[in-house]
Coordinates of C-alpha atoms in Angstrom, one line a residue:
Chain A
M1 CA -30.9 -12.4 4.8
P2 CA -27.2 -12.4 3.6
I3 CA -24.4 -12.5 6.1
F4 CA -21.4 -10.2 6.2
A5 CA -18.0 -11.3 7.4
L6 CA -15.0 -9.2 8.2
L7 CA -11.5 -10.8 7.9
D8 CA -8.8 -8.9 9.8
C9 CA -5.2 -9.9 9.9
N10 CA -3.9 -10.0 13.5
N11 CA -1.3 -7.4 14.3
F12 CA -0.6 -7.4 10.6
Y13 CA 2.8 -5.7 10.3
V14 CA 4.2 -7.7 13.2
S15 CA 2.8 -10.9 11.7
C16 CA 4.5 -10.2 8.4
E17 CA 7.9 -9.8 10.2
R18 CA 7.3 -13.0 12.1
V19 CA 6.6 -15.1 9.0
F20 CA 10.2 -14.7 7.8
N21 CA 11.8 -14.4 11.3
P22 CA 10.1 -17.1 13.4
A23 CA 12.4 -16.3 16.3
L24 CA 10.1 -13.3 16.9
E25 CA 7.3 -15.7 17.8
G26 CA 6.3 -15.1 21.5
Q27 CA 8.5 -12.0 21.7
P28 CA 7.3 -8.5 22.2
V29 CA 7.6 -6.7 18.8
V30 CA 6.6 -3.3 17.6
V31 CA 6.7 -1.6 14.1
L32 CA 7.3 2.1 13.7
S33 CA 5.7 4.6 11.3
N34 CA 7.6 6.1 8.3
N35 CA 10.7 7.8 9.6
D36 CA 10.6 5.8 12.8
G37 CA 8.3 8.3 14.4
C38 CA 5.5 6.5 16.2
I39 CA 4.4 3.0 17.1
I40 CA 1.9 1.7 14.5
A41 CA 1.8 -2.0 15.2
R42 CA 2.3 -4.1 18.3
S43 CA 2.4 -7.8 19.1
N44 CA 0.1 -9.0 21.9
E45 CA 3.2 -9.3 24.1
A46 CA 4.0 -5.6 23.4
K47 CA 0.3 -4.6 24.1
A48 CA 0.5 -6.4 27.4
L49 CA 3.5 -4.2 28.4
G50 CA 1.3 -1.2 28.1
I51 CA 2.8 0.2 24.9
T52 CA 0.0 2.2 23.3
M53 CA -0.8 2.8 19.6
G54 CA 0.6 6.0 18.1
E55 CA 3.0 6.6 20.9
P56 CA 6.1 8.5 19.7
Y57 CA 9.1 6.2 19.6
F58 CA 11.5 8.5 21.5
K59 CA 9.0 8.7 24.4
C60 CA 8.6 4.9 24.9
K61 CA 12.2 3.9 24.0
P62 CA 13.2 3.4 27.7
L63 CA 10.3 1.1 28.2
L64 CA 11.0 -0.8 24.9
D65 CA 14.7 -1.1 25.9
R66 CA 13.9 -2.4 29.4
H67 CA 11.7 -5.2 28.1
R68 CA 13.9 -6.0 25.1
V69 CA 11.1 -5.3 22.7
R70 CA 12.2 -6.0 19.1
V71 CA 11.7 -2.7 17.1
F72 CA 11.2 -2.6 13.3
S73 CA 11.0 0.3 10.8
S74 CA 8.0 -0.1 8.6
N75 CA 8.7 -2.3 5.5
Y76 CA 5.8 -1.4 3.2
A77 CA 7.2 -3.4 0.3
L78 CA 6.8 -6.6 2.4
Y79 CA 3.4 -5.6 4.0
G80 CA 1.9 -4.7 0.6
D81 CA 3.0 -8.0 -0.9
M82 CA 1.8 -10.1 2.0
S83 CA -1.5 -8.2 1.9
Q84 CA -2.0 -9.1 -1.8
R85 CA -1.3 -12.8 -1.0
V86 CA -3.9 -12.9 1.9
M87 CA -6.5 -11.2 -0.4
E88 CA -5.7 -13.6 -3.2
V89 CA -6.1 -16.7 -1.0
L90 CA -9.4 -15.3 0.3
G91 CA -10.6 -14.4 -3.2
R92 CA -10.1 -18.0 -4.3
L93 CA -12.3 -19.3 -1.4
E94 CA -15.0 -16.7 -1.6
P95 CA -16.5 -15.0 -4.6
E96 CA -17.8 -11.8 -3.0
V97 CA -15.0 -9.9 -1.4
E98 CA -14.4 -6.2 -0.8
V99 CA -10.8 -5.4 0.1
Y100 CA -11.3 -2.7 2.7
S101 CA -7.8 -1.9 3.8
I102 CA -4.3 -3.4 3.7
D103 CA -5.3 -5.9 6.4
E104 CA -9.1 -6.1 6.2
A105 CA -11.7 -7.5 3.8
F106 CA -15.4 -7.8 3.9
I107 CA -17.1 -10.9 2.5
R108 CA -20.8 -11.4 1.6
L109 CA -22.2 -14.8 2.2
P110 CA -25.6 -16.4 1.7
A111 CA -27.7 -16.8 4.9
A112 CA -26.4 -19.5 7.2
K113 CA -26.6 -20.9 10.7
E114 CA -24.1 -20.0 13.4
E115 CA -22.5 -23.5 13.4
G116 CA -22.0 -23.4 9.6
L117 CA -20.4 -20.0 9.8
R118 CA -18.0 -21.1 12.5
I119 CA -16.8 -24.0 10.4
L120 CA -16.5 -21.7 7.3
G121 CA -14.6 -19.2 9.4
M122 CA -12.2 -21.8 10.7
D123 CA -11.6 -23.1 7.1
I124 CA -10.8 -19.6 5.8
R125 CA -8.6 -19.0 8.8
T126 CA -6.6 -22.2 8.4
S127 CA -6.2 -21.7 4.6
V128 CA -4.9 -18.1 4.9
R129 CA -2.6 -19.1 7.8
R130 CA -1.1 -22.1 6.1
Q131 CA -0.6 -20.5 2.6
T132 CA 0.6 -17.1 3.7
G133 CA 1.7 -17.6 7.3
I134 CA -0.6 -14.7 8.4
P135 CA -3.0 -15.3 11.4
V136 CA -6.4 -13.7 10.9
S137 CA -9.6 -13.3 12.8
I138 CA -13.1 -13.4 11.3
G139 CA -16.3 -11.9 12.6
F140 CA -19.8 -12.6 11.2
G141 CA -22.9 -10.5 11.4
P142 CA -26.1 -9.5 9.5
T143 CA -24.5 -6.1 8.7
K144 CA -21.0 -4.8 8.1
T145 CA -21.0 -2.9 11.4
L146 CA -22.0 -6.0 13.4
A147 CA -19.4 -8.1 11.4
K148 CA -16.7 -5.6 12.4
L149 CA -17.8 -5.7 16.0
A150 CA -17.9 -9.6 15.9
N151 CA -14.3 -9.5 14.7
R152 CA -13.3 -7.3 17.6
L153 CA -14.8 -9.8 20.0
A154 CA -13.1 -12.7 18.2
K155 CA -9.8 -11.0 18.8
K156 CA -10.6 -10.0 22.4
H157 CA -11.7 -13.4 23.5
P158 CA -9.1 -16.0 22.3
E159 CA -11.4 -18.8 23.6
H160 CA -13.5 -18.4 20.4
G161 CA -10.5 -19.5 18.3
G162 CA -10.4 -16.3 16.2
V163 CA -13.9 -16.7 14.8
F164 CA -17.1 -15.1 16.2
A165 CA -20.6 -14.7 14.9
L166 CA -22.9 -12.0 16.1
L167 CA -26.4 -13.1 15.0
P168 CA -29.9 -12.3 16.1
E169 CA -30.5 -15.8 17.4
S170 CA -27.5 -15.6 19.7
G171 CA -28.9 -12.4 21.3
I172 CA -27.1 -9.4 19.9
G173 CA -28.6 -7.0 22.5
S174 CA -26.9 -8.4 25.6
I175 CA -23.5 -8.4 23.8
L176 CA -24.0 -4.8 22.6
K177 CA -24.5 -3.7 26.2
G178 CA -20.9 -4.7 26.9
V179 CA -19.5 -2.7 24.0
G180 CA -18.6 1.0 24.3
A181 CA -20.3 3.3 21.7
G182 CA -16.8 4.5 20.7
E183 CA -15.8 0.9 19.7
V184 CA -18.5 0.9 17.0
W185 CA -17.2 1.1 13.4
G186 CA -17.4 4.7 12.2
I187 CA -17.9 6.3 15.6
G188 CA -14.9 8.6 16.1
S189 CA -13.8 10.2 19.3
R190 CA -15.7 13.4 18.7
S191 CA -19.0 11.5 18.2
T192 CA -18.2 9.4 21.2
R193 CA -18.0 12.5 23.4
K194 CA -21.2 13.9 21.9
L195 CA -23.0 10.6 22.5
A196 CA -21.7 10.4 26.0
D197 CA -23.0 13.9 26.8
H198 CA -26.4 12.7 25.7
G199 CA -26.2 9.6 27.9
I200 CA -25.4 7.2 25.0
R201 CA -22.5 5.1 26.3
T202 CA -22.8 1.6 24.9
A203 CA -23.4 0.2 21.4
Y204 CA -26.8 -1.0 22.8
D205 CA -27.7 2.6 23.8
L206 CA -26.7 3.7 20.3
S207 CA -28.9 1.0 18.6
R208 CA -31.9 2.3 20.6
A209 CA -31.2 6.0 20.3
N210 CA -33.6 8.6 18.9
E211 CA -33.2 8.7 15.2
T212 CA -33.9 12.4 14.8
W213 CA -31.3 13.3 17.5
I214 CA -28.7 11.1 15.9
K215 CA -29.4 12.5 12.4
K216 CA -29.0 16.1 13.8
H217 CA -25.8 15.4 15.7
L218 CA -24.1 12.5 13.8
S219 CA -25.5 13.1 10.2
I220 CA -27.1 10.4 8.0
T221 CA -24.1 8.1 8.4
G222 CA -24.8 8.0 12.1
V223 CA -28.3 6.9 11.4
R224 CA -27.1 4.2 9.1
T225 CA -24.7 3.0 11.8
M226 CA -27.6 2.9 14.2
H227 CA -29.7 0.8 11.8
E228 CA -26.8 -1.5 11.1
L229 CA -26.5 -2.2 14.9
Q230 CA -30.2 -3.1 14.8
G231 CA -29.3 -5.7 12.1
V232 CA -30.6 -3.7 9.1
S233 CA -27.9 -3.6 6.4
C234 CA -27.2 -0.1 5.1
F235 CA -23.6 -0.4 3.9
P236 CA -23.5 -2.7 0.9
L237 CA -20.5 -4.7 -0.2
E238 CA -18.4 -2.6 -2.6
E239 CA -16.5 -5.0 -4.8
T240 CA -15.2 -2.4 -7.2
P241 CA -13.0 0.2 -5.4
Q242 CA -14.6 3.7 -5.3
P243 CA -12.8 6.2 -7.4
K244 CA -10.5 8.2 -5.2
H245 CA -11.5 11.6 -4.0
S246 CA -8.1 12.7 -3.0
I247 CA -4.5 11.7 -3.4
A248 CA -2.1 12.7 -0.6
C249 CA 1.6 12.3 0.0
S250 CA 3.4 13.4 3.1
R251 CA 6.1 12.1 5.3
S252 CA 7.9 13.2 8.4
F253 CA 11.5 14.4 7.9
G254 CA 14.5 12.3 9.0
A255 CA 15.9 15.4 10.6
P256 CA 14.1 18.7 11.4
V257 CA 14.2 21.2 8.4
T258 CA 14.7 24.9 8.9
K259 CA 15.5 26.2 5.4
L260 CA 13.0 27.1 2.8
G261 CA 15.1 25.4 0.1
E262 CA 15.0 22.0 1.7
M263 CA 11.3 22.3 2.5
H264 CA 10.8 23.1 -1.2
E265 CA 12.8 20.0 -2.2
A266 CA 10.6 17.8 0.0
A267 CA 7.4 19.3 -1.1
V268 CA 8.4 18.8 -4.8
S269 CA 9.4 15.1 -4.1
Y270 CA 6.0 14.4 -2.5
L271 CA 4.2 16.2 -5.2
T272 CA 6.1 14.2 -7.8
R273 CA 4.8 11.0 -6.1
A274 CA 1.3 12.3 -5.9
A275 CA 1.3 13.4 -9.6
E276 CA 2.5 9.9 -10.6
K277 CA -0.4 8.3 -8.7
L278 CA -2.7 10.7 -10.4
R279 CA -1.5 9.8 -13.9
Q280 CA -1.5 6.0 -13.0
Q281 CA -5.2 6.3 -12.4
Q282 CA -5.8 8.6 -15.4
L283 CA -7.0 11.5 -13.3
K284 CA -6.4 15.2 -13.2
A285 CA -6.5 17.4 -10.1
G286 CA -8.4 20.6 -9.9
C287 CA -7.3 21.6 -6.4
L288 CA -4.0 21.5 -4.5
T289 CA -3.5 21.7 -0.7
L290 CA -0.1 22.2 0.9
Y291 CA 0.5 22.0 4.6
L292 CA 3.5 22.1 6.9
A293 CA 4.0 21.6 10.6
T294 CA 6.6 21.6 13.3
N295 CA 7.0 18.6 15.7
R296 CA 4.0 18.8 18.0
F297 CA 5.6 16.4 20.5
R298 CA 8.6 18.8 21.0
T299 CA 6.7 21.1 23.3
D300 CA 10.0 22.8 24.2
Q301 CA 10.2 24.3 20.7
P302 CA 8.2 27.0 19.1
Q303 CA 5.2 25.5 17.2
Y304 CA 3.7 26.4 13.9
A305 CA 1.4 24.6 11.5
N306 CA -0.5 26.0 8.5
S307 CA -2.0 25.0 5.2
R308 CA -3.2 26.5 2.0
T309 CA -5.5 25.2 -0.6
M310 CA -5.6 26.6 -4.1
T311 CA -7.8 26.0 -7.2
L312 CA -5.6 25.2 -10.2
P313 CA -6.1 27.4 -13.2
C314 CA -6.8 24.3 -15.2
P315 CA -7.2 20.7 -13.9
T316 CA -3.9 18.9 -14.6
A317 CA -1.7 15.9 -13.9
D318 CA 1.4 17.7 -15.1
T319 CA 4.1 17.6 -12.4
A320 CA 5.7 20.8 -13.6
L321 CA 2.5 22.8 -13.4
L322 CA 1.7 21.4 -10.0
I323 CA 5.2 22.3 -8.8
E324 CA 4.7 25.9 -10.0
Q325 CA 1.5 26.2 -7.8
A326 CA 2.9 24.4 -4.8
S327 CA 6.0 26.6 -4.8
R328 CA 3.7 29.7 -4.6
C329 CA 1.8 28.1 -1.7
L330 CA 5.0 27.1 0.2
K331 CA 6.4 30.6 -0.1
E332 CA 3.3 32.1 1.4
L333 CA 3.2 29.5 4.2
F334 CA 6.8 29.3 5.2
R335 CA 8.0 31.2 8.3
P336 CA 11.7 31.2 9.2
G337 CA 12.8 30.4 12.7
Y338 CA 10.9 27.1 13.1
A339 CA 12.2 23.5 13.0
Y340 CA 9.8 21.8 10.6
Q341 CA 8.9 18.2 11.0
K342 CA 6.6 17.6 8.1
V343 CA 5.3 18.9 4.8
G344 CA 2.5 17.4 2.8
V345 CA 0.5 17.8 -0.4
V346 CA -3.1 16.7 -1.1
L347 CA -4.6 16.7 -4.6
T348 CA -8.4 17.0 -4.6
D349 CA -11.3 17.8 -7.0
L350 CA -10.1 14.8 -9.1
M351 CA -11.7 14.1 -12.4
S352 CA -11.1 11.7 -15.3
G353 CA -8.1 12.7 -17.4
H354 CA -10.3 12.6 -20.5
M355 CA -12.7 15.3 -19.2
H356 CA -11.4 18.7 -19.9
Q357 CA -12.8 22.1 -19.4
P358 CA -10.4 24.6 -21.1
N359 CA -10.0 27.9 -19.5
L360 CA -11.4 30.7 -21.7
F361 CA -8.7 33.1 -20.9
S362 CA -5.6 31.0 -20.9
I363 CA -3.3 30.5 -23.9
P364 CA -3.6 26.9 -24.9
R365 CA -0.4 25.0 -24.1
R366 CA 1.1 22.4 -26.2
N367 CA 0.0 18.9 -25.2
R368 CA 2.6 17.5 -22.8
D369 CA 1.0 14.1 -22.3
P370 CA 3.7 12.3 -24.4
L371 CA 6.4 13.9 -22.3
L372 CA 4.7 12.8 -19.1
Q373 CA 4.1 9.3 -20.4
A374 CA 7.8 9.0 -21.4
L375 CA 8.8 10.2 -17.9
D376 CA 6.6 7.6 -16.2
R377 CA 7.8 4.8 -18.6
I378 CA 11.4 5.6 -17.9
N379 CA 10.9 5.6 -14.1
Q380 CA 8.9 2.4 -14.2
R381 CA 11.6 0.6 -16.2
W382 CA 14.7 1.9 -14.6
G383 CA 13.5 2.6 -11.1
K384 CA 11.9 5.4 -9.1
D385 CA 13.4 8.8 -9.6
T386 CA 15.7 7.8 -12.5
L387 CA 14.4 11.0 -14.1
Q388 CA 13.3 13.6 -11.6
Y389 CA 12.6 17.3 -11.5
A390 CA 15.7 19.2 -10.4
S391 CA 13.8 21.1 -7.8
A392 CA 13.3 17.8 -5.9
G393 CA 17.0 18.1 -4.9
L394 CA 19.7 15.4 -5.1
S395 CA 21.1 14.9 -1.6
K396 CA 17.7 15.0 0.1
P397 CA 19.1 15.5 3.7
W398 CA 15.5 15.6 5.0
H399 CA 14.8 12.1 3.7
H400 CA 13.1 9.8 6.2
K401 CA 15.0 7.4 8.3
Q402 CA 14.4 3.6 8.3
A403 CA 17.2 2.5 10.5
M404 CA 15.6 -0.8 11.6
K405 CA 13.9 -2.1 8.4
S406 CA 13.8 -5.8 7.8
P407 CA 14.8 -7.1 4.3
S408 CA 12.4 -7.0 1.4
Y409 CA 12.0 -10.7 1.7
T410 CA 9.5 -11.2 -1.1
T411 CA 10.3 -8.4 -3.5
S412 CA 14.1 -8.3 -4.0
W413 CA 16.3 -11.2 -5.2
R414 CA 19.1 -9.8 -3.2
E415 CA 17.1 -9.9 0.1
L416 CA 15.5 -13.4 0.0
P417 CA 15.0 -15.1 3.4
V418 CA 17.9 -17.4 4.2
V419 CA 17.2 -21.1 5.1
L420 CA 19.9 -23.0 6.9
A421 CA 21.2 -26.3 5.5
S422 CA 23.7 -27.0 8.3
Chain B
M1 CA 25.6 41.1 -42.2
N2 CA 23.4 38.2 -41.0
H3 CA 21.4 36.5 -43.6
P4 CA 17.7 36.2 -42.7
Q5 CA 16.8 32.6 -41.7
V6 CA 13.5 31.0 -42.2
C7 CA 12.4 28.4 -39.7
R8 CA 9.2 26.5 -39.1
I9 CA 7.6 26.3 -35.7
P10 CA 4.1 25.3 -34.4
R11 CA 1.7 28.1 -34.7
D12 CA 0.7 27.9 -31.0
D13 CA 4.3 28.6 -30.0
R14 CA 4.7 31.8 -32.1
D15 CA 4.6 34.1 -29.1
E16 CA 7.0 32.0 -27.0
F17 CA 9.4 31.7 -30.0
I18 CA 9.6 35.5 -30.4
L19 CA 10.3 35.9 -26.7
Y20 CA 12.9 33.1 -26.8
S21 CA 14.8 34.3 -29.7
T22 CA 14.9 37.9 -28.5
A23 CA 16.2 36.6 -25.1
M24 CA 18.9 34.5 -26.8
N25 CA 20.2 37.4 -28.9
P26 CA 19.7 40.5 -26.8
T27 CA 22.5 42.5 -28.7
S28 CA 21.2 42.2 -32.2
S29 CA 17.6 43.3 -32.1
P30 CA 15.3 42.8 -33.7
T31 CA 16.2 39.3 -34.6
V32 CA 12.8 38.2 -35.7
S33 CA 12.0 40.2 -38.7
A34 CA 8.7 38.6 -39.7
V35 CA 6.5 35.7 -38.8
Y36 CA 4.5 34.1 -41.5
T37 CA 1.7 31.8 -40.8
F38 CA 0.8 28.9 -42.9
N39 CA -1.7 29.8 -45.6
R40 CA -4.5 27.2 -45.6
T41 CA -6.5 28.5 -48.5
G42 CA -7.0 26.3 -51.4
E43 CA -7.4 22.5 -51.4
L44 CA -5.4 19.9 -53.2
K45 CA -7.6 16.9 -54.2
R46 CA -6.0 13.4 -53.8
P47 CA -7.6 10.2 -55.0
L48 CA -8.7 7.6 -52.4
F49 CA -7.5 4.1 -53.0
A50 CA -10.0 1.8 -51.4
C51 CA -8.1 -1.4 -51.6
S52 CA -5.6 -3.0 -49.2
V53 CA -2.0 -3.0 -50.0
S54 CA -0.2 -6.3 -49.4
A55 CA 3.4 -6.0 -48.2
G56 CA 5.1 -9.4 -48.6
F57 CA 3.7 -12.8 -48.0
P58 CA 1.9 -13.7 -44.8
S59 CA 4.0 -15.8 -42.4
P60 CA 3.0 -19.5 -42.7
A61 CA 3.5 -19.7 -38.9
D62 CA 0.9 -17.1 -38.2
D63 CA -1.8 -19.7 -37.4
Y64 CA 0.5 -21.6 -35.1
I65 CA 1.8 -18.9 -32.7
E66 CA 1.0 -20.0 -29.2
G67 CA 2.9 -17.5 -27.0
R68 CA 6.2 -18.1 -25.3
L69 CA 6.9 -20.5 -22.4
D70 CA 7.0 -18.9 -19.0
L71 CA 9.0 -20.5 -16.2
N72 CA 6.5 -19.2 -13.7
E73 CA 3.9 -21.5 -15.2
L74 CA 6.2 -24.5 -14.6
M75 CA 7.4 -23.7 -11.2
V76 CA 4.8 -21.5 -9.5
A77 CA 1.4 -23.4 -9.3
N78 CA 0.0 -21.1 -6.5
P79 CA 1.6 -17.6 -6.6
A80 CA -0.1 -16.4 -3.4
A81 CA 1.5 -19.3 -1.4
T82 CA 4.9 -19.4 -3.2
F83 CA 8.0 -17.9 -1.7
F84 CA 11.6 -17.9 -2.8
V85 CA 14.3 -18.6 -0.2
R86 CA 18.1 -18.8 -0.4
V87 CA 20.1 -21.8 0.9
A88 CA 23.0 -21.3 3.3
G89 CA 25.0 -24.5 3.9
D90 CA 25.4 -27.9 2.1
S91 CA 23.6 -30.4 4.4
M92 CA 21.1 -31.1 1.6
I93 CA 23.8 -31.8 -1.1
G94 CA 22.4 -35.4 -1.5
S95 CA 19.1 -33.9 -2.8
G96 CA 20.9 -31.7 -5.3
I97 CA 20.5 -28.6 -3.1
H98 CA 23.7 -26.6 -3.0
H99 CA 24.9 -23.6 -0.9
N100 CA 23.4 -20.4 -2.4
D101 CA 20.7 -22.1 -4.4
I102 CA 17.3 -20.6 -4.6
L103 CA 14.4 -22.8 -3.5
V104 CA 10.8 -22.4 -4.7
V105 CA 8.7 -23.1 -1.6
D106 CA 4.9 -23.7 -2.0
R107 CA 3.1 -23.4 1.3
S108 CA -0.1 -24.8 0.0
L109 CA 1.4 -28.3 -0.6
E110 CA 0.8 -31.0 2.0
P111 CA 3.9 -31.8 4.0
I112 CA 3.8 -35.5 3.5
S113 CA 6.6 -37.9 4.5
G114 CA 9.5 -37.9 2.1
K115 CA 9.1 -34.3 0.9
V116 CA 11.9 -31.7 1.3
V117 CA 10.5 -29.1 3.6
I118 CA 11.4 -25.8 5.3
A119 CA 10.9 -26.3 9.0
V120 CA 11.2 -23.9 11.9
V121 CA 14.0 -25.3 14.2
N122 CA 15.0 -23.1 17.2
G123 CA 13.4 -20.1 15.6
E124 CA 15.3 -20.5 12.4
L125 CA 14.1 -21.6 8.9
T126 CA 15.9 -24.8 8.1
V127 CA 15.7 -27.1 5.0
K128 CA 15.5 -30.8 5.7
R129 CA 13.8 -34.0 4.4
L130 CA 10.6 -34.8 6.4
I131 CA 10.3 -38.4 7.4
K132 CA 7.1 -39.4 9.3
N133 CA 7.0 -42.9 10.7
G134 CA 3.8 -43.2 12.7
E135 CA 4.2 -40.9 15.7
N136 CA 7.9 -40.3 15.0
I137 CA 8.9 -37.3 13.1
C138 CA 12.5 -36.9 11.8
L139 CA 14.1 -34.0 9.9
K140 CA 16.8 -35.7 7.8
A141 CA 19.9 -34.1 6.5
E142 CA 21.1 -35.3 3.1
S143 CA 24.8 -35.4 3.9
P144 CA 26.7 -37.7 6.2
D145 CA 28.4 -34.7 7.8
Y146 CA 25.2 -33.5 9.4
P147 CA 23.0 -35.2 12.0
D148 CA 19.3 -35.8 11.6
I149 CA 16.9 -34.0 14.0
H150 CA 14.5 -36.4 15.8
M151 CA 11.4 -34.7 17.2
V152 CA 11.1 -35.8 20.8
E153 CA 7.6 -36.5 22.0
G154 CA 6.0 -33.3 23.3
T155 CA 8.0 -31.0 21.1
T156 CA 6.3 -29.3 18.2
C157 CA 7.7 -28.9 14.8
E158 CA 6.3 -26.3 12.6
I159 CA 6.6 -27.0 8.9
W160 CA 6.9 -23.6 7.1
G161 CA 6.5 -24.9 3.6
V162 CA 7.2 -27.6 1.1
V163 CA 10.1 -27.2 -1.4
A164 CA 8.8 -27.6 -4.9
Y165 CA 11.8 -26.8 -7.1
V166 CA 15.5 -25.9 -6.7
V167 CA 17.1 -23.2 -8.8
H168 CA 20.8 -23.9 -9.2
A169 CA 23.2 -22.0 -11.4
L170 CA 25.9 -24.1 -13.1

C-alpha cells in the first residue's frame, strides 16, 4: 500500500518575508491581499492575537496598531519565486511529486513503517528549511485526505516537530473522533452544515456515514472523501497539471470607481491579462463571464453586484475580439450611482488553440495570430504593457494599492537584500 | 480628373476595402469603380529540380560547436538554494568584498570553519568569516577597523548561508 504525504509551508507568505527580514522572527506579522483589502496570511503570533483569516484590513487596523503587528502588502513576485525553490528542493529529494498549490505538494511514497516516515519527513523538512529558509510541515497517510489531515495535526501540535503520520496501525479512528467534519479536505461550509443537520459532526462520523445518503447530498466526491477517510485511496497523485477549465482575472480597485469609463478600462486591463494567459497555454475561450460588485463590507453604501456570461461567436484568444464582447456585457451590467469595488473576467469553455470550429454564418477573418504573437513577444521582451490596447487607459486611477510591499528580493537586481559589512 | 488606380488586396478583404475607401473619400463617389478578382484558370507547369543546392562551403567549425559559456554554470551550483545579496559597508575588505558588491550565497553549502558566511546578528543579515574553535564560535571581520563578534555561551547564531562568489565591478 503506497503512502501519501502532504508538504505544506507554514504561514507561507509570512515565512517568505521573514527569510529576508530576520527581525520579523518572533514578531506578529500579517500579509494583506491584493489592494491591501483583507488579511490573507498570519504568523502564529498574529493568530494568537485573535486576528482572523480574510478579515478586512480597515476593520482590524486598530487591533493591529495596538499590538504593533507588522503589516505587508502581498509580494507575489517573491512568493512565486520562493514557492518554485521549495518545489525544486522537494523534487530533487522525491521522484513522485504533485505541486498542489503555491505552498502545498503531495508526494507518493512506497509503503513504510511509521518510524521510517518520521525520519524521512524530518529529512525533507530540514533540507527545505536549510536551502530555502522556509519552514514546512509534513503529514503522512494512506490516502491524500488522511495525509492532509495528518499535516493539520502536525501543525496543531508542535510537540510532533512538524511531522505527523496517520496510519492504520496508530489507530486512525480515535484521532478522527477529535477532528470536525468541516476540517476534512474538500468538505466546505455548506456541506458541513448539511452533515451537521444529519448528525455527522466529526471526521469519524463521516467515515462511517451511509454511502447512499452521502452520494445523494454530497455527490460522488463526498463518497470518495468518505472512502479516503477509511484508508481507501480514491484521489490519485496527479503529476502532470490538469488542463485548466477556466482563466480568471479580477482585482479590487485601489479607490472606489463610479464611472463607466474607468470600469471599462479596468475590465479591459484584466481581460488583456487573461487573454495573455490563454495564449501562453495555447488555448481559446468559448465563453466569457464579466462580473462587477460594490464593497460588501461598506454596509452604509448602496449595494449592487451582477454578472453576465456570453458565448463567443467563435472561440478565440484574440484580445480585441474579447474586448468587444466584454464591452457589451459591461454596458448591460453597469448601473450608475454605485461605488464599485471590483470588476472581474472569467474565460471558460477552453479548448486547444489548434481545434477550430468555424462559424457557418460568419465572414472568415484574416488570421491575426502573427499580430498577437508579435504583441506577446514585445511585452515579454520590454515588460508588461509596453504595448497595450488604448481602451485599457493610461493613468489607471483605479489601479490597486500596495502601499506596504517588501522589495522583490529575488527577482530584481535593484532590490536585492542588503547584508551588513560593518 | 482623377486617373483610375489599380491596387492589389487580399480577396477576403474585398468588402472591407470597398467600405474603407468609400469612407475615406465621402465627397467623390463612387471611388471604387471596379473590383477584379484574380483569375486562377490555366496552369503554368514548372520543372522540379530534385537535387540540393549548395550555397558556399560548410564551416570547418561546424563539428566543434559546443555552445557558449554561461556564468550561471560557474557560479550557481544549486539554483533553488542560491540567493544574491548586496554588501553595505567595508568590514570584509580583507577578503576582497567591497561596499556595493554582489555576493552569490549558496544556502546548501555546509557552514564550516573558515568560510565567509551570512549570519543573522541582532535580526540583521551580516557578512563575516566564520571561525569555529571547539565550542567557541567567532564571526570575524576582515578589516582592523571592525571588531569580531564572539558568540557567548547560550546565545544562538543562525547561519543564513555560505558565500560562494563575490561579483565586483572594476
